[in-house]
Coordinates of N, CA and C in Angstrom, one line a residue:
M1291 N 147.9 74.8 52.5 CA 147.7 74.9 53.9 C 146.2 74.3 54.2
S1292 N 146.1 73.4 55.1 CA 144.9 72.7 55.4 C 144.1 73.6 56.3
E1293 N 142.8 73.6 56.1 CA 141.8 74.4 56.9 C 141.1 73.4 57.8
E1294 N 141.8 72.7 58.7 CA 141.1 71.8 59.7 C 140.3 72.6 60.7
P1295 N 139.1 72.2 60.9 CA 138.3 73.0 62.0 C 138.9 72.7 63.3
K1296 N 139.0 73.8 64.1 CA 139.4 73.6 65.5 C 138.4 73.1 66.4
E1297 N 138.8 72.2 67.3 CA 137.9 71.7 68.2 C 137.5 72.8 69.2
K1298 N 136.1 72.9 69.5 CA 135.7 73.9 70.4 C 136.1 73.6 71.8
W1299 N 136.4 74.6 72.6 CA 137.0 74.3 73.9 C 135.8 74.8 74.8
A1300 N 135.7 74.1 76.0 CA 134.7 74.4 77.0 C 135.2 73.9 78.3
N1301 N 134.7 74.4 79.4 CA 134.9 74.0 80.7 C 134.2 72.6 80.9
P1302 N 134.7 71.9 81.9 CA 134.1 70.6 82.2 C 132.7 70.8 82.8
A1303 N 132.0 69.6 83.0 CA 130.7 69.7 83.7 C 131.0 70.3 85.1
L1304 N 129.9 71.0 85.5 CA 130.0 71.8 86.7 C 130.5 71.1 88.0
P1305 N 130.2 69.8 88.3 CA 130.8 69.2 89.4 C 132.2 69.0 89.4
I1306 N 132.7 68.8 88.2 CA 134.2 68.6 88.0 C 134.9 69.9 88.0
H1307 N 134.3 70.9 87.4 CA 134.8 72.3 87.5 C 135.0 72.8 89.0
H1308 N 133.9 72.5 89.7 CA 133.9 72.9 91.1 C 135.0 72.1 91.9
A1309 N 135.1 70.8 91.6 CA 136.2 70.1 92.4 C 137.6 70.6 92.0
I1310 N 137.8 70.9 90.7 CA 139.1 71.4 90.4 C 139.3 72.8 91.0
A1311 N 138.3 73.6 91.1 CA 138.4 74.9 91.7 C 138.7 74.8 93.1
E1312 N 138.1 73.9 93.8 CA 138.3 73.7 95.3 C 139.8 73.3 95.5
W1313 N 140.3 72.4 94.7 CA 141.7 71.9 94.8 C 142.6 73.1 94.5
S1314 N 142.3 73.9 93.5 CA 143.1 75.0 93.2 C 143.2 76.0 94.3
A1315 N 142.0 76.2 94.9 CA 142.0 77.2 96.1 C 142.8 76.6 97.3
A1316 N 142.7 75.3 97.5 CA 143.5 74.6 98.5 C 145.1 74.8 98.3
C1317 N 145.4 74.6 97.0 CA 146.9 74.7 96.7 C 147.3 76.1 97.0
A1318 N 146.5 77.1 96.5 CA 146.9 78.5 96.7 C 146.9 79.0 98.1
E1319 N 145.9 78.4 98.8 CA 145.8 78.8 100.3 C 147.0 78.3 101.1
R1320 N 147.6 77.2 100.6 CA 148.8 76.6 101.3 C 150.0 77.6 101.2
A1321 N 150.0 78.4 100.1 CA 151.2 79.3 99.8 C 150.8 80.7 100.4
L1322 N 149.5 80.9 100.7 CA 149.2 82.2 101.2 C 150.0 82.8 102.4
P1323 N 150.2 81.9 103.4 CA 151.0 82.5 104.5 C 152.4 83.1 104.1
I1324 N 153.0 82.6 103.0 CA 154.2 83.2 102.5 C 153.9 84.6 102.0
F1325 N 152.9 84.8 101.3 CA 152.6 86.1 100.8 C 152.3 87.0 102.0
E1326 N 151.4 86.6 102.9 CA 151.0 87.4 104.0 C 152.2 87.7 104.9
E1327 N 153.1 86.8 105.1 CA 154.3 87.2 105.9 C 155.2 88.2 105.2
L1328 N 155.4 88.1 103.9 CA 156.2 89.0 103.3 C 155.6 90.3 102.8
R1329 N 154.3 90.4 102.7 CA 153.6 91.5 102.2 C 152.4 91.8 103.1
A1330 N 152.6 91.9 104.4 CA 151.6 92.1 105.4 C 150.7 93.3 105.1
G1331 N 149.5 93.1 105.2 CA 148.4 94.1 104.9 C 147.9 94.2 103.6
D1332 N 148.4 93.3 102.7 CA 147.8 93.2 101.4 C 146.9 92.0 101.3
D1333 N 145.6 92.2 101.2 CA 144.7 91.1 101.3 C 144.2 90.6 100.0
R1334 N 144.7 91.1 98.8 CA 144.1 90.8 97.6 C 144.3 89.4 97.2
P1335 N 145.4 88.7 97.5 CA 145.4 87.2 97.2 C 144.5 86.4 98.1
R1336 N 144.3 86.7 99.3 CA 143.3 86.1 100.2 C 141.9 86.3 99.6
A1337 N 141.6 87.6 99.2 CA 140.3 87.9 98.8 C 140.0 87.0 97.5
A1338 N 141.1 86.8 96.7 CA 140.9 86.0 95.4 C 140.5 84.6 95.7
I1339 N 141.2 84.0 96.8 CA 140.8 82.6 97.1 C 139.4 82.6 97.7
D1340 N 139.0 83.6 98.5 CA 137.6 83.6 99.0 C 136.6 83.8 97.9
A1341 N 136.9 84.6 96.9 CA 136.1 84.7 95.7 C 135.8 83.5 95.0
L1342 N 136.9 82.7 94.8 CA 136.8 81.4 94.1 C 135.8 80.5 95.0
R1343 N 136.0 80.5 96.2 CA 135.1 79.6 97.0 C 133.7 80.1 97.0
A1344 N 133.5 81.4 97.0 CA 132.2 82.0 96.8 C 131.5 81.6 95.5
W1345 N 132.3 81.5 94.4 CA 131.9 81.2 93.2 C 131.4 79.7 93.2
V1346 N 132.2 78.8 93.8 CA 131.8 77.4 93.9 C 130.4 77.2 94.6
C1347 N 130.2 78.1 95.5 CA 128.9 78.1 96.3 C 127.8 78.8 95.5
G1348 N 128.1 79.4 94.5 CA 127.0 80.2 93.7 C 126.8 81.6 94.2
E1349 N 127.7 82.1 95.0 CA 127.6 83.3 95.7 C 128.3 84.4 94.9
M1350 N 129.1 84.1 93.9 CA 129.8 85.2 93.2 C 129.8 84.8 91.7
T1351 N 129.8 85.7 90.9 CA 129.9 85.5 89.5 C 131.3 85.2 88.9
M1352 N 131.4 84.6 87.8 CA 132.7 84.3 87.1 C 133.3 85.7 86.9
T1353 N 132.6 86.7 86.4 CA 133.2 88.0 86.1 C 133.8 88.6 87.4
A1354 N 133.1 88.5 88.5 CA 133.7 89.1 89.7 C 135.0 88.3 90.1
C1355 N 135.0 86.9 89.8 CA 136.3 86.2 90.1 C 137.4 86.7 89.2
R1356 N 137.0 87.0 87.9 CA 138.2 87.5 87.0 C 138.7 88.9 87.6
T1357 N 137.8 89.7 88.2 CA 138.2 91.0 88.7 C 139.2 90.7 89.9
A1358 N 138.9 89.7 90.7 CA 139.7 89.2 91.9 C 141.0 88.7 91.4
A1359 N 141.0 87.9 90.2 CA 142.2 87.4 89.7 C 143.2 88.6 89.3
F1360 N 142.6 89.6 88.6 CA 143.4 90.7 88.2 C 144.0 91.4 89.4
A1361 N 143.2 91.5 90.5 CA 143.8 92.1 91.8 C 144.9 91.3 92.3
A1362 N 144.8 90.0 92.4 CA 145.9 89.1 92.9 C 147.1 89.3 92.1
H1363 N 146.9 89.4 90.7 CA 148.1 89.5 89.9 C 148.8 91.0 90.1
A1364 N 147.9 91.9 90.4 CA 148.4 93.3 90.7 C 149.2 93.2 92.0
A1365 N 148.8 92.4 93.0 CA 149.6 92.2 94.2 C 150.9 91.5 93.9
A1366 N 150.9 90.6 92.9 CA 152.1 89.9 92.5 C 153.1 90.9 91.9
R1367 N 152.6 91.8 91.1 CA 153.5 92.9 90.5 C 154.1 93.7 91.5
D1368 N 153.2 94.1 92.5 CA 153.7 95.0 93.6 C 154.8 94.2 94.4
A1369 N 154.6 92.9 94.7 CA 155.6 92.2 95.3 C 156.9 92.1 94.5
A1370 N 156.7 92.0 93.2 CA 157.9 92.0 92.4 C 158.7 93.2 92.5
Q1371 N 158.0 94.3 92.6 CA 158.7 95.7 92.7 C 159.4 95.8 94.0
A1372 N 158.8 95.1 95.0 CA 159.4 95.0 96.4 C 160.6 94.0 96.5
G1373 N 160.8 93.2 95.5 CA 161.9 92.3 95.5 C 161.6 91.0 96.3
K1374 N 160.3 90.6 96.4 CA 159.9 89.4 97.1 C 159.4 88.3 96.2
P1375 N 160.3 87.5 95.6 CA 159.9 86.5 94.5 C 158.9 85.4 95.2
A1376 N 159.1 85.1 96.4 CA 158.2 84.0 97.0 C 156.8 84.6 97.1
A1377 N 156.7 85.9 97.5 CA 155.4 86.5 97.6 C 154.8 86.6 96.2
V1378 N 155.6 86.9 95.2 CA 155.1 87.0 93.8 C 154.5 85.7 93.4
A1379 N 155.2 84.6 93.6 CA 154.7 83.3 93.3 C 153.4 82.9 94.0
A1380 N 153.3 83.3 95.3 CA 152.1 83.0 96.1 C 150.9 83.8 95.6
A1381 N 151.1 85.0 95.3 CA 150.1 85.8 94.8 C 149.6 85.4 93.4
R1382 N 150.6 84.9 92.5 CA 150.3 84.4 91.2 C 149.4 83.1 91.4
S1383 N 149.8 82.3 92.4 CA 149.0 81.1 92.7 C 147.5 81.5 93.0
A1384 N 147.3 82.5 93.8 CA 146.0 82.9 94.1 C 145.2 83.4 92.8
G1385 N 145.9 84.2 92.1 CA 145.3 84.8 90.8 C 145.0 83.7 89.9
Q1386 N 145.9 82.7 89.7 CA 145.5 81.5 88.8 C 144.4 80.7 89.4
A1387 N 144.4 80.5 90.7 CA 143.3 79.7 91.3 C 141.9 80.3 91.0
V1388 N 141.8 81.6 91.3 CA 140.4 82.2 91.1 C 140.1 82.3 89.7
A1389 N 141.1 82.3 88.8 CA 140.8 82.3 87.3 C 140.2 81.0 86.9
V1390 N 140.3 80.0 87.7 CA 139.6 78.7 87.4 C 138.2 78.8 87.2
A1391 N 137.5 79.8 87.8 CA 136.1 80.1 87.6 C 135.8 80.4 86.2
H1392 N 136.8 81.0 85.5 CA 136.6 81.4 84.1 C 137.0 80.2 83.2
M1393 N 138.2 79.7 83.5 CA 138.7 78.6 82.7 C 139.4 77.6 83.5
F1394 N 138.9 76.3 83.5 CA 139.5 75.3 84.4 C 140.9 75.0 84.3
D1395 N 141.5 75.2 83.1 CA 142.9 74.9 82.9 C 143.9 75.9 83.6
H1396 N 143.4 76.8 84.3 CA 144.3 77.7 85.1 C 144.7 76.9 86.4
S1397 N 144.0 75.8 86.7 CA 144.3 75.0 87.9 C 145.7 74.5 88.0
S1398 N 146.3 74.0 87.0 CA 147.7 73.6 87.0 C 148.6 74.7 87.3
H1399 N 148.3 75.9 86.8 CA 149.2 77.0 87.0 C 149.1 77.5 88.5
A1400 N 147.9 77.4 89.1 CA 147.8 77.6 90.5 C 148.7 76.7 91.4
A1401 N 148.6 75.5 91.0 CA 149.5 74.5 91.8 C 151.0 74.7 91.5
D1402 N 151.3 75.0 90.3 CA 152.8 75.3 90.0 C 153.3 76.5 90.7
Y1403 N 152.5 77.6 90.7 CA 153.0 78.8 91.5 C 153.1 78.6 93.0
A1404 N 152.1 77.8 93.5 CA 152.1 77.5 95.0 C 153.4 76.8 95.3
A1405 N 153.7 75.7 94.5 CA 154.9 75.0 94.8 C 156.2 75.8 94.6
K1406 N 156.1 76.7 93.6 CA 157.3 77.6 93.4 C 157.5 78.5 94.6
A1407 N 156.4 79.1 95.2 CA 156.5 80.0 96.3 C 157.1 79.2 97.5
V1408 N 156.7 78.0 97.7 CA 157.2 77.2 98.8 C 158.7 76.9 98.6
G1409 N 159.0 76.5 97.3 CA 160.4 76.2 97.0 C 161.4 77.5 97.1
I1410 N 161.0 78.6 96.7 CA 161.8 79.8 96.8 C 162.1 80.0 98.2
L1411 N 161.1 80.0 99.1 CA 161.3 80.3 100.5 C 161.9 79.2 101.3
R1412 N 161.6 78.0 101.0 CA 162.1 76.9 101.9 C 163.0 75.8 101.2
G1413 N 163.2 76.0 99.9 CA 164.1 75.1 99.2 C 163.4 73.9 98.4
N1414 N 164.2 73.3 97.6 CA 163.6 72.2 96.7 C 162.9 71.1 97.4
P1415 N 163.5 70.6 98.5 CA 162.7 69.5 99.2 C 161.4 69.9 99.7
A1416 N 161.2 71.1 100.1 CA 159.9 71.6 100.5 C 159.0 71.7 99.3
R1417 N 159.6 72.2 98.2 CA 158.8 72.3 96.9 C 158.3 71.0 96.5
D1418 N 159.2 70.0 96.5 CA 158.8 68.7 96.1 C 157.8 68.1 97.0
A1419 N 157.9 68.3 98.3 CA 156.8 67.9 99.3 C 155.5 68.5 99.0
E1420 N 155.5 69.8 98.6 CA 154.3 70.5 98.2 C 153.6 69.9 97.0
R1421 N 154.4 69.5 95.9 CA 153.9 68.9 94.8 C 153.3 67.5 95.1
T1422 N 153.9 66.8 96.0 CA 153.4 65.5 96.4 C 152.0 65.7 97.2
W1423 N 152.0 66.7 98.0 CA 150.7 67.0 98.6 C 149.6 67.3 97.6
Q1424 N 149.9 68.1 96.7 CA 149.0 68.5 95.6 C 148.5 67.3 94.9
W1425 N 149.4 66.4 94.5 CA 149.1 65.2 93.8 C 148.1 64.3 94.6
E1426 N 148.5 64.2 95.9 CA 147.7 63.3 96.8 C 146.3 63.9 97.1
H1427 N 146.1 65.1 97.0 CA 144.9 65.8 97.4 C 144.0 66.1 96.2
L1428 N 144.4 65.7 95.1 CA 143.6 65.8 93.8 C 143.0 64.5 93.5
D1429 N 141.6 64.4 93.3 CA 141.0 63.2 92.8 C 141.8 62.6 91.7
P1430 N 142.2 61.3 91.8 CA 142.9 60.7 90.7 C 142.3 60.8 89.3
E1431 N 141.0 60.9 89.2 CA 140.4 61.1 87.9 C 140.6 62.6 87.4
L1432 N 141.1 63.4 88.3 CA 141.4 64.8 87.8 C 142.9 65.1 87.7
H1433 N 143.7 64.1 87.8 CA 145.2 64.3 87.7 C 145.5 64.9 86.4
L1434 N 145.0 64.5 85.3 CA 145.3 64.9 83.9 C 145.0 66.5 83.8
I1435 N 143.9 66.9 84.6 CA 143.7 68.3 84.5 C 144.6 69.1 85.4
G1436 N 144.8 68.7 86.6 CA 145.7 69.3 87.5 C 147.2 69.3 87.2
F1437 N 147.5 68.2 86.5 CA 148.9 68.0 86.1 C 149.1 67.6 84.7
P1438 N 148.7 68.4 83.7 CA 148.6 68.0 82.3 C 149.9 67.6 81.8
K1439 N 151.1 68.1 82.3 CA 152.3 67.8 81.7 C 153.1 66.7 82.5
D1440 N 152.4 66.1 83.5 CA 153.0 65.2 84.4 C 152.4 63.7 84.2
R1441 N 152.3 63.3 83.0 CA 151.7 62.0 82.7 C 152.6 60.9 83.2
D1442 N 153.9 61.2 83.3 CA 154.8 60.1 83.8 C 154.6 59.7 85.2
R1443 N 153.9 60.5 86.0 CA 153.6 60.1 87.4 C 152.6 59.0 87.3
Q1444 N 151.8 58.9 86.3 CA 150.8 57.8 86.2 C 151.4 56.7 85.4
T1445 N 151.9 55.8 86.2 CA 152.9 54.7 85.7 C 152.3 53.5 85.1
S1446 N 151.0 53.3 85.3 CA 150.4 52.1 84.7 C 149.0 52.5 84.1
D1447 N 148.6 51.5 83.3 CA 147.2 51.7 82.7 C 146.2 51.7 83.9
E1448 N 146.4 51.1 84.9 CA 145.5 51.1 86.1 C 145.3 52.5 86.6
N1449 N 146.4 53.2 86.7 CA 146.4 54.6 87.2 C 145.8 55.5 86.2
L1450 N 145.8 55.1 84.9 CA 145.2 55.9 83.9 C 143.7 55.6 83.7
S1451 N 143.2 54.7 84.4 CA 141.8 54.2 84.1 C 140.8 55.3 84.4
G1452 N 141.0 56.1 85.4 CA 140.0 57.2 85.6 C 140.2 58.4 84.7
I1453 N 141.3 58.5 84.0 CA 141.6 59.7 83.3 C 140.6 60.0 82.2
P1454 N 140.3 59.0 81.3 CA 139.4 59.3 80.2 C 138.0 59.7 80.7
S1455 N 137.6 59.2 81.8 CA 136.3 59.7 82.3 C 136.3 61.2 82.7
A1456 N 137.4 61.6 83.3 CA 137.5 63.0 83.6 C 137.6 63.8 82.3
A1457 N 138.4 63.4 81.4 CA 138.6 64.1 80.2 C 137.3 64.2 79.4
S1458 N 136.6 63.0 79.4 CA 135.3 63.0 78.6 C 134.3 63.9 79.3
A1459 N 134.5 64.2 80.5 CA 133.4 65.1 81.2 C 133.6 66.6 80.8
V1460 N 134.5 66.9 80.0 CA 134.7 68.2 79.5 C 133.5 68.4 78.5
H1461 N 132.7 69.4 78.8 CA 131.5 69.6 78.0 C 132.0 70.4 76.8
R1462 N 131.6 69.9 75.6 CA 131.9 70.6 74.3 C 130.6 70.9 73.7
P1463 N 130.5 72.2 73.4 CA 129.1 72.5 72.7 C 129.0 71.9 71.3
P1464 N 127.8 71.6 70.9 CA 127.6 71.0 69.6 C 128.2 71.8 68.5
S1465 N 128.8 71.1 67.4 CA 129.4 71.9 66.3 C 128.3 72.6 65.5

């Protein structure tokens, strides 16, 4: 068995991290009315999105954002017990979005859950429209971060030209 060293993982440079956080918050916020309609009075997912935006502004710590993420996921579990799958997905979107403060790769999950919430409540065409909105509202250089499994949408080398610069912006600590 080979003992190859694992590559160290790290978040991207702060401007990129903040940009992906803002996009994640926007994705989750678009699904938030679904949660609030189905689970009126539970403000944990909204508080999670607010926490992420406060983190981007330097007004909240990453550990406080993690606490907000746990609360949003608790709201999702409560929605599941109430039999509200669209609310579950919307709350999970908020929980994943605020978790971006800790690890940027939660961003794609925030978008996935937001689209899922829309699709559950309004059908596949609405879900697909949401995914298109997400794609169009993410800086093309960050598509590989926001849509890591969706390389097929990038159909030409020209579309991929910005991707290496975003990927190379991921800060890796020295070995």
